[in-house]
Every structure is written in structure tokens, then in C-alpha cells.
Amino acid sequence: MRVVIDANRMRKPELMAYLMLSPNNKAVISDYSAIESYKSEDPNSVLEHFRIVSSFPTQIVVLKATSEVASLDPSTGPMPARMIDLEQTAGFPRFSDAMTMAYRGNRSVIQQIEERREWAQSQLRSMTDDSDFREVLAIIRQVFSPDQWKTFRRRKPFTPKMQQQLHIAIMMSAEALANGHPTGLTLPEPPHLHHHFTFRLAMCHVIHLIDLAGAGATNRKPKQVLNDRVDVFHAAYATYFNGLMTTDEKAALTHHHARSALQSLGVALPENYADNVQEAVAELINHHRAIAGKPPL
């Protein structure tokens, strides 16, 4: 089982228990999760962020950069294996060794962490640009009528007509994202389209914004834009693997709806971590808490 890990789960007992449960359980790390893990001002906090994954170096899967993943053509082969950065994944034990050296006070490695943190801060500043948020929101407003926006806010089920409009909004958003890619992407026709990362990202983006619209959101602060961006990217990545491990309810809900939408298009998806393995992980956590004399979670 391979589960995409949100940065907010990197320090949590759930991740530790999941990796302990079976050596076949893999934690999938995206560039977005890595950037968030390095963003802390305190190098010691960064070290703590990587402590669990560094303890299971052969169970970590590192993905390619998002821009590279978005360039992959689904018609040339299955996507999940091609999304993995084989070199970084194979080299993760060396990364874990470096983290151990940093724990022990190795100044050279700590300096590298500080440099990586500065890089992450720079990436995060660029990710607060809300132009794509406003563009997709404008598409949703264009496709759906004011009365249908009231349906969002009342959290009512979509009518068949609204489901068709949802697909139109996703396609318009996917084309906008493809045109904005540095290399200028050409999206394939179905069924390969439904496996293209840009299509799934657009789907998650539209679903996420409709959920926000339902809550009455029309404008987002820079920090909220950053959180929105990370949520939709993780939700999209997780559709290629066995789901998403996150504490963010909006990210989890976006991923859940995206899985349902893809399955309605006839896309076969991997088993979802949340459907059964998550329960076994919770049982393992509570078992260890009972041994330590602590109440169950």
C-alpha cells in the first residue's frame, strides 16, 4: 500500500503506526509535502518533521517535481510508477543517515538544512499567488447560475444538469492549467484524459472551490491560498495511490469527492487507505497507548 502523506501528518502517531504495521506500507512524499516540512524557522523543528520517515527509509517513496509529473503522457504507460523519482527514492536511506548526523549536531548537515529551509520559504512565497484561484473561481461563476450557487451554499445534491456543468468547469480549468504550464501542455482525449495529472488537479481544484463557495468564500488571504493549493495537489496525487493521510478535513473531502467523480467516469482506482487499513492503524496506536497506560484516542 502506498499512501500520500500530507506534511501535517509527518509527526503524527498515525504515520508511525502505518509504517510499523507492514514493511509493504509505503509513505509517498510529494514536493509540496517536502516544501512544507522545511518551512519552519527552527532547524530542530525541521529535524523533528523528518524523524518518523527517517526511521523507515526503505518505506519512503519520493515523487518527481510537480511540473514534471504534469508533463507525463498517460497514453504511454501507467502513471503511478512513472510519477516516482527512482533516484531520490533509492537515495532516501542516505538522507536518513544525514538526518541522524544532524540530530547529533553535525554543523555541515545543519547548514544544508538551513539552506533548504531558505529555498522552501522562497517556494512558499511564490505559492501564495492567487491568480489560478481567481481564474478557476471565475470559471465556476461563469458555468453555474446564481441559483445554483445557492445550491452550493445549502449543500444540496447536484442535479444531472449540474453534474454536466461540473464536467464543463473541470475541462475549462484543465485547459487553463495546461496553457499555463511552462512547456504548454496538450491534453489527450478520454480515457487517457482522466489519467492526466492536469485533469485530476483541475477536478480537485473545482471541487475544492465549490466546497468553499458552499461555505460562502469569495476571497482568500495569502495563507489560505497556500493551504488551498497544497490541499488540491495532495488530493490529486492521492488519486493515483492508496489515498491521503491528512489532518485537513477539506483536503480529505476534496480527495473523497475526486475519487467518486473519477469512478463515475469509469476510472479504476487503487484501494483506499481510509476504507480499511486506517482502522488497523488506529488499533495499533491504541494498543501502544494501552501498554503505556494512556487512554485510547
Short mmCIF file of C-alpha atoms in Angstrom, two decimals:
data_model
loop_
_atom_site.label_atom_id
_atom_site.label_comp_id
_atom_site.label_asym_id
_atom_site.label_seq_id
_atom_site.Cartn_x
_atom_site.Cartn_y
_atom_site.Cartn_z
CA MET A 1 0.00 0.00 0.00
CA ARG A 2 1.27 3.46 -0.95
CA VAL A 3 -0.35 6.46 0.77
CA VAL A 4 0.32 10.14 0.04
CA ILE A 5 1.37 11.90 3.25
CA ASP A 6 0.36 15.48 3.96
CA ALA A 7 3.04 17.44 5.86
CA ASN A 8 0.60 17.85 8.76
CA ARG A 9 0.81 14.08 9.34
CA MET A 10 4.60 13.77 9.27
CA ARG A 11 4.94 13.92 13.07
CA LYS A 12 1.78 12.04 13.97
CA PRO A 13 1.41 8.56 15.54
CA GLU A 14 -0.79 7.55 12.57
CA LEU A 15 2.19 7.69 10.20
CA MET A 16 4.41 5.77 12.63
CA ALA A 17 1.77 3.07 13.14
CA TYR A 18 1.06 2.82 9.41
CA LEU A 19 4.75 2.20 8.63
CA MET A 20 5.12 -0.22 11.56
CA LEU A 21 2.07 -2.23 10.51
CA SER A 22 3.76 -3.72 7.44
CA PRO A 23 7.05 -3.26 5.54
CA ASN A 24 4.88 -3.18 2.42
CA ASN A 25 3.25 0.06 3.60
CA LYS A 26 4.92 2.97 1.83
CA ALA A 27 4.73 6.70 2.57
CA VAL A 28 4.54 8.80 -0.62
CA ILE A 29 6.18 12.23 -0.33
CA SER A 30 5.49 14.98 -2.88
CA ASP A 31 7.50 18.15 -3.43
CA TYR A 32 4.69 20.09 -1.75
CA SER A 33 4.97 17.99 1.40
CA ALA A 34 8.74 18.43 1.38
CA ILE A 35 8.46 22.21 0.99
CA GLU A 36 6.06 22.44 3.91
CA SER A 37 8.32 20.21 6.01
CA TYR A 38 11.25 22.59 5.53
CA LYS A 39 9.34 25.84 6.13
CA SER A 40 9.92 26.08 9.90
CA GLU A 41 12.24 28.85 11.12
CA ASP A 42 13.82 26.41 13.57
CA PRO A 43 16.15 23.70 12.12
CA ASN A 44 15.30 21.48 15.10
CA SER A 45 11.64 21.61 14.08
CA VAL A 46 12.63 20.51 10.57
CA LEU A 47 14.54 17.58 12.05
CA GLU A 48 11.51 16.57 14.09
CA HIS A 49 9.38 16.76 10.97
CA PHE A 50 11.52 14.09 9.28
CA ARG A 51 12.15 11.92 12.35
CA ILE A 52 9.48 9.28 11.61
CA VAL A 53 10.16 8.86 7.88
CA SER A 54 13.91 8.74 8.60
CA SER A 55 13.24 5.73 10.83
CA PHE A 56 11.72 3.82 7.89
CA PRO A 57 13.99 4.81 4.97
CA THR A 58 13.17 1.84 2.76
CA GLN A 59 9.42 2.54 3.04
CA ILE A 60 9.55 6.06 1.62
CA VAL A 61 8.57 6.86 -1.97
CA VAL A 62 9.61 10.26 -3.32
CA LEU A 63 7.70 11.73 -6.25
CA LYS A 64 9.08 13.74 -9.12
CA ALA A 65 8.62 17.50 -9.18
CA THR A 66 5.02 18.51 -9.86
CA SER A 67 5.91 20.30 -13.10
CA GLU A 68 7.49 17.08 -14.39
CA VAL A 69 4.53 14.94 -13.29
CA ALA A 70 2.16 17.30 -15.11
CA SER A 71 4.14 16.68 -18.33
CA LEU A 72 3.67 12.90 -18.25
CA ASP A 73 1.53 11.46 -21.04
CA PRO A 74 -0.86 8.78 -19.67
CA SER A 75 -1.15 7.16 -23.11
CA THR A 76 2.45 5.91 -22.91
CA GLY A 77 2.04 3.82 -19.75
CA PRO A 78 0.58 3.63 -16.23
CA MET A 79 1.04 6.87 -14.34
CA PRO A 80 1.89 5.92 -10.71
CA ALA A 81 5.23 4.19 -11.41
CA ARG A 82 6.31 6.97 -13.77
CA MET A 83 5.50 9.65 -11.16
CA ILE A 84 8.10 8.23 -8.76
CA ASP A 85 11.59 9.72 -8.62
CA LEU A 86 13.59 6.49 -8.56
CA GLU A 87 16.89 8.21 -7.78
CA GLN A 88 15.58 10.15 -4.76
CA THR A 89 13.61 7.14 -3.52
CA ALA A 90 16.68 4.88 -3.71
CA GLY A 91 18.74 7.58 -2.02
CA PHE A 92 16.37 8.15 0.89
CA PRO A 93 18.43 5.93 3.26
CA ARG A 94 21.34 8.33 2.70
CA PHE A 95 19.03 11.22 3.52
CA SER A 96 18.05 9.40 6.72
CA ASP A 97 21.71 8.98 7.63
CA ALA A 98 22.21 12.71 7.12
CA MET A 99 19.26 13.45 9.42
CA THR A 100 20.85 11.24 12.09
CA MET A 101 24.08 13.20 11.74
CA ALA A 102 22.12 16.43 12.16
CA TYR A 103 20.42 15.10 15.31
CA ARG A 104 23.93 14.56 16.68
CA GLY A 105 24.90 18.14 15.93
CA ASN A 106 26.79 17.85 12.64
CA ARG A 107 27.13 21.50 11.63
CA SER A 108 27.65 20.77 7.93
CA VAL A 109 24.33 18.92 7.63
CA ILE A 110 22.52 21.51 9.77
CA GLN A 111 23.82 24.21 7.43
CA GLN A 112 22.40 22.27 4.46
CA ILE A 113 19.03 22.09 6.26
CA GLU A 114 19.10 25.85 6.82
CA GLU A 115 19.83 26.42 3.13
CA ARG A 116 16.99 24.07 2.20
CA ARG A 117 14.71 25.96 4.57
CA GLU A 118 15.52 29.24 2.78
CA TRP A 119 14.68 27.56 -0.53
CA ALA A 120 11.36 26.32 0.91
CA GLN A 121 10.48 29.80 2.18
CA SER A 122 11.11 31.18 -1.31
CA GLN A 123 8.89 28.50 -2.86
CA LEU A 124 6.13 29.19 -0.34
CA ARG A 125 6.15 32.91 -1.12
CA SER A 126 5.63 32.16 -4.82
CA MET A 127 2.79 29.75 -3.99
CA THR A 128 0.65 32.48 -2.39
CA ASP A 129 -0.18 33.92 -5.82
CA ASP A 130 -3.96 33.61 -6.08
CA SER A 131 -4.24 34.09 -9.86
CA ASP A 132 -5.20 30.46 -10.52
CA PHE A 133 -7.68 30.57 -7.60
CA ARG A 134 -9.35 33.61 -9.14
CA GLU A 135 -9.25 32.08 -12.63
CA VAL A 136 -10.93 28.83 -11.60
CA LEU A 137 -13.41 30.70 -9.40
CA ALA A 138 -14.30 32.86 -12.41
CA ILE A 139 -14.86 29.71 -14.48
CA ILE A 140 -17.17 28.27 -11.83
CA ARG A 141 -19.13 31.54 -11.69
CA GLN A 142 -19.36 31.52 -15.49
CA VAL A 143 -20.64 27.94 -15.69
CA PHE A 144 -23.08 27.94 -12.77
CA SER A 145 -26.03 30.29 -12.31
CA PRO A 146 -26.70 32.35 -9.13
CA ASP A 147 -29.47 29.90 -8.17
CA GLN A 148 -27.02 27.01 -8.48
CA TRP A 149 -24.60 28.88 -6.22
CA LYS A 150 -27.37 28.82 -3.63
CA THR A 151 -27.39 25.03 -4.04
CA PHE A 152 -23.69 25.01 -3.13
CA ARG A 153 -24.34 27.04 -0.01
CA ARG A 154 -27.21 24.80 1.05
CA ARG A 155 -25.03 21.73 0.43
CA LYS A 156 -27.77 20.11 -1.66
CA PRO A 157 -27.04 17.24 -4.09
CA PHE A 158 -26.17 18.17 -7.68
CA THR A 159 -28.85 17.74 -10.32
CA PRO A 160 -27.92 15.83 -13.53
CA LYS A 161 -27.62 19.20 -15.30
CA MET A 162 -25.24 20.49 -12.62
CA GLN A 163 -23.15 17.33 -12.94
CA GLN A 164 -22.76 18.09 -16.66
CA GLN A 165 -21.82 21.66 -15.81
CA LEU A 166 -19.29 20.39 -13.29
CA HIS A 167 -17.58 18.44 -16.06
CA ILE A 168 -17.54 21.57 -18.25
CA ALA A 169 -15.96 23.58 -15.41
CA ILE A 170 -13.32 20.89 -14.88
CA MET A 171 -12.45 20.80 -18.60
CA MET A 172 -12.22 24.59 -18.79
CA SER A 173 -9.98 24.63 -15.71
CA ALA A 174 -7.81 21.80 -17.07
CA GLU A 175 -7.29 23.69 -20.34
CA ALA A 176 -6.37 26.85 -18.40
CA LEU A 177 -3.85 24.93 -16.28
CA ALA A 178 -2.41 23.20 -19.36
CA ASN A 179 -1.98 26.54 -21.16
CA GLY A 180 -0.26 27.95 -18.08
CA HIS A 181 2.27 25.12 -17.81
CA PRO A 182 5.86 26.22 -18.64
CA THR A 183 6.02 23.81 -21.59
CA GLY A 184 2.44 24.32 -22.78
CA LEU A 185 0.59 21.03 -22.42
CA THR A 186 -1.76 19.35 -24.88
CA LEU A 187 -4.36 17.30 -23.05
CA PRO A 188 -5.23 13.86 -24.52
CA GLU A 189 -8.71 12.60 -25.31
CA PRO A 190 -10.63 10.27 -22.94
CA PRO A 191 -9.98 7.79 -21.49
CA HIS A 192 -6.33 8.88 -21.23
CA LEU A 193 -7.51 12.36 -20.26
CA HIS A 194 -8.88 11.03 -16.97
CA HIS A 195 -5.42 9.75 -16.01
CA HIS A 196 -3.61 13.01 -16.83
CA PHE A 197 -2.39 14.82 -13.72
CA THR A 198 -3.56 18.21 -15.01
CA PHE A 199 -7.11 16.90 -15.45
CA ARG A 200 -7.17 15.43 -11.94
CA LEU A 201 -5.67 18.58 -10.48
CA ALA A 202 -8.34 20.68 -12.21
CA MET A 203 -11.01 18.32 -10.90
CA CYS A 204 -9.73 18.69 -7.33
CA HIS A 205 -9.40 22.45 -7.75
CA VAL A 206 -13.00 22.85 -8.93
CA ILE A 207 -14.36 20.51 -6.24
CA HIS A 208 -12.39 22.35 -3.56
CA LEU A 209 -13.60 25.78 -4.71
CA ILE A 210 -17.22 24.64 -4.95
CA ASP A 211 -16.93 23.45 -1.35
CA LEU A 212 -15.52 26.85 -0.38
CA ALA A 213 -18.28 28.57 -2.33
CA GLY A 214 -20.78 26.50 -0.42
CA ALA A 215 -19.32 27.95 2.77
CA GLY A 216 -19.63 31.46 1.33
CA ALA A 217 -15.95 32.08 0.50
CA THR A 218 -15.29 34.54 -2.33
CA ASN A 219 -11.82 35.87 -1.47
CA ARG A 220 -8.82 34.16 0.14
CA LYS A 221 -5.93 35.55 2.15
CA PRO A 222 -2.38 34.59 1.06
CA LYS A 223 -2.04 31.96 3.79
CA GLN A 224 -5.42 30.49 2.82
CA VAL A 225 -4.40 30.41 -0.86
CA LEU A 226 -1.27 28.49 0.12
CA ASN A 227 -3.30 25.98 2.15
CA ASP A 228 -5.81 25.63 -0.71
CA ARG A 229 -3.03 24.95 -3.19
CA VAL A 230 -1.39 22.28 -1.03
CA ASP A 231 -4.79 20.66 -0.35
CA VAL A 232 -5.73 20.26 -4.01
CA PHE A 233 -2.30 19.00 -5.08
CA HIS A 234 -2.27 16.36 -2.35
CA ALA A 235 -5.85 15.36 -3.14
CA ALA A 236 -4.94 14.94 -6.82
CA TYR A 237 -1.75 12.98 -6.13
CA ALA A 238 -3.59 10.66 -3.78
CA THR A 239 -5.98 9.52 -6.54
CA TYR A 240 -3.05 7.66 -8.15
CA PHE A 241 -2.14 5.82 -4.97
CA ASN A 242 -3.94 4.38 -1.95
CA GLY A 243 -5.38 7.62 -0.68
CA LEU A 244 -4.35 10.53 1.50
CA MET A 245 -3.18 10.72 5.11
CA THR A 246 -4.04 14.21 6.37
CA THR A 247 -5.47 16.11 9.32
CA ASP A 248 -7.06 18.65 6.97
CA GLU A 249 -10.77 17.93 6.59
CA LYS A 250 -11.08 19.98 3.39
CA ALA A 251 -8.22 18.10 1.73
CA ALA A 252 -9.72 14.76 2.77
CA LEU A 253 -13.17 15.79 1.50
CA THR A 254 -11.77 17.02 -1.82
CA HIS A 255 -9.93 13.73 -2.29
CA HIS A 256 -13.07 11.73 -1.39
CA HIS A 257 -15.21 13.61 -3.93
CA ALA A 258 -12.49 13.35 -6.59
CA ARG A 259 -12.32 9.58 -6.16
CA SER A 260 -16.10 9.36 -6.52
CA ALA A 261 -16.07 11.57 -9.62
CA LEU A 262 -13.31 9.54 -11.28
CA GLN A 263 -15.07 6.27 -10.53
CA SER A 264 -18.25 7.69 -12.09
CA LEU A 265 -16.17 8.20 -15.26
CA GLY A 266 -15.23 4.52 -15.22
CA VAL A 267 -11.70 5.01 -13.86
CA ALA A 268 -10.40 2.06 -11.82
CA LEU A 269 -8.68 3.38 -8.69
CA PRO A 270 -6.40 1.65 -6.17
CA GLU A 271 -7.79 0.52 -2.82
CA ASN A 272 -8.36 3.46 -0.48
CA TYR A 273 -6.35 3.52 2.78
CA ALA A 274 -9.29 5.11 4.62
CA ASP A 275 -11.62 2.20 3.79
CA ASN A 276 -9.91 -0.46 5.92
CA VAL A 277 -6.20 -0.04 6.69
CA GLN A 278 -6.77 3.18 8.63
CA GLU A 279 -8.82 1.22 11.17
CA ALA A 280 -5.97 -1.27 11.70
CA VAL A 281 -3.57 1.66 12.16
CA ALA A 282 -5.86 3.17 14.81
CA GLU A 283 -5.98 -0.18 16.62
CA LEU A 284 -2.18 -0.36 16.67
CA ILE A 285 -1.91 3.18 18.04
CA ASN A 286 -4.35 2.41 20.85
CA HIS A 287 -2.57 -0.87 21.61
CA HIS A 288 0.67 1.00 22.24
CA ARG A 289 -1.15 3.67 24.23
CA ALA A 290 -2.69 0.95 26.44
CA ILE A 291 0.78 -0.53 27.09
CA ALA A 292 1.92 2.95 28.13
CA GLY A 293 -1.09 3.35 30.42
CA LYS A 294 -2.67 6.05 28.25
CA PRO A 295 -6.35 6.30 27.23
CA PRO A 296 -7.33 5.39 23.64
CA LEU A 297 -7.59 8.11 21.03
#
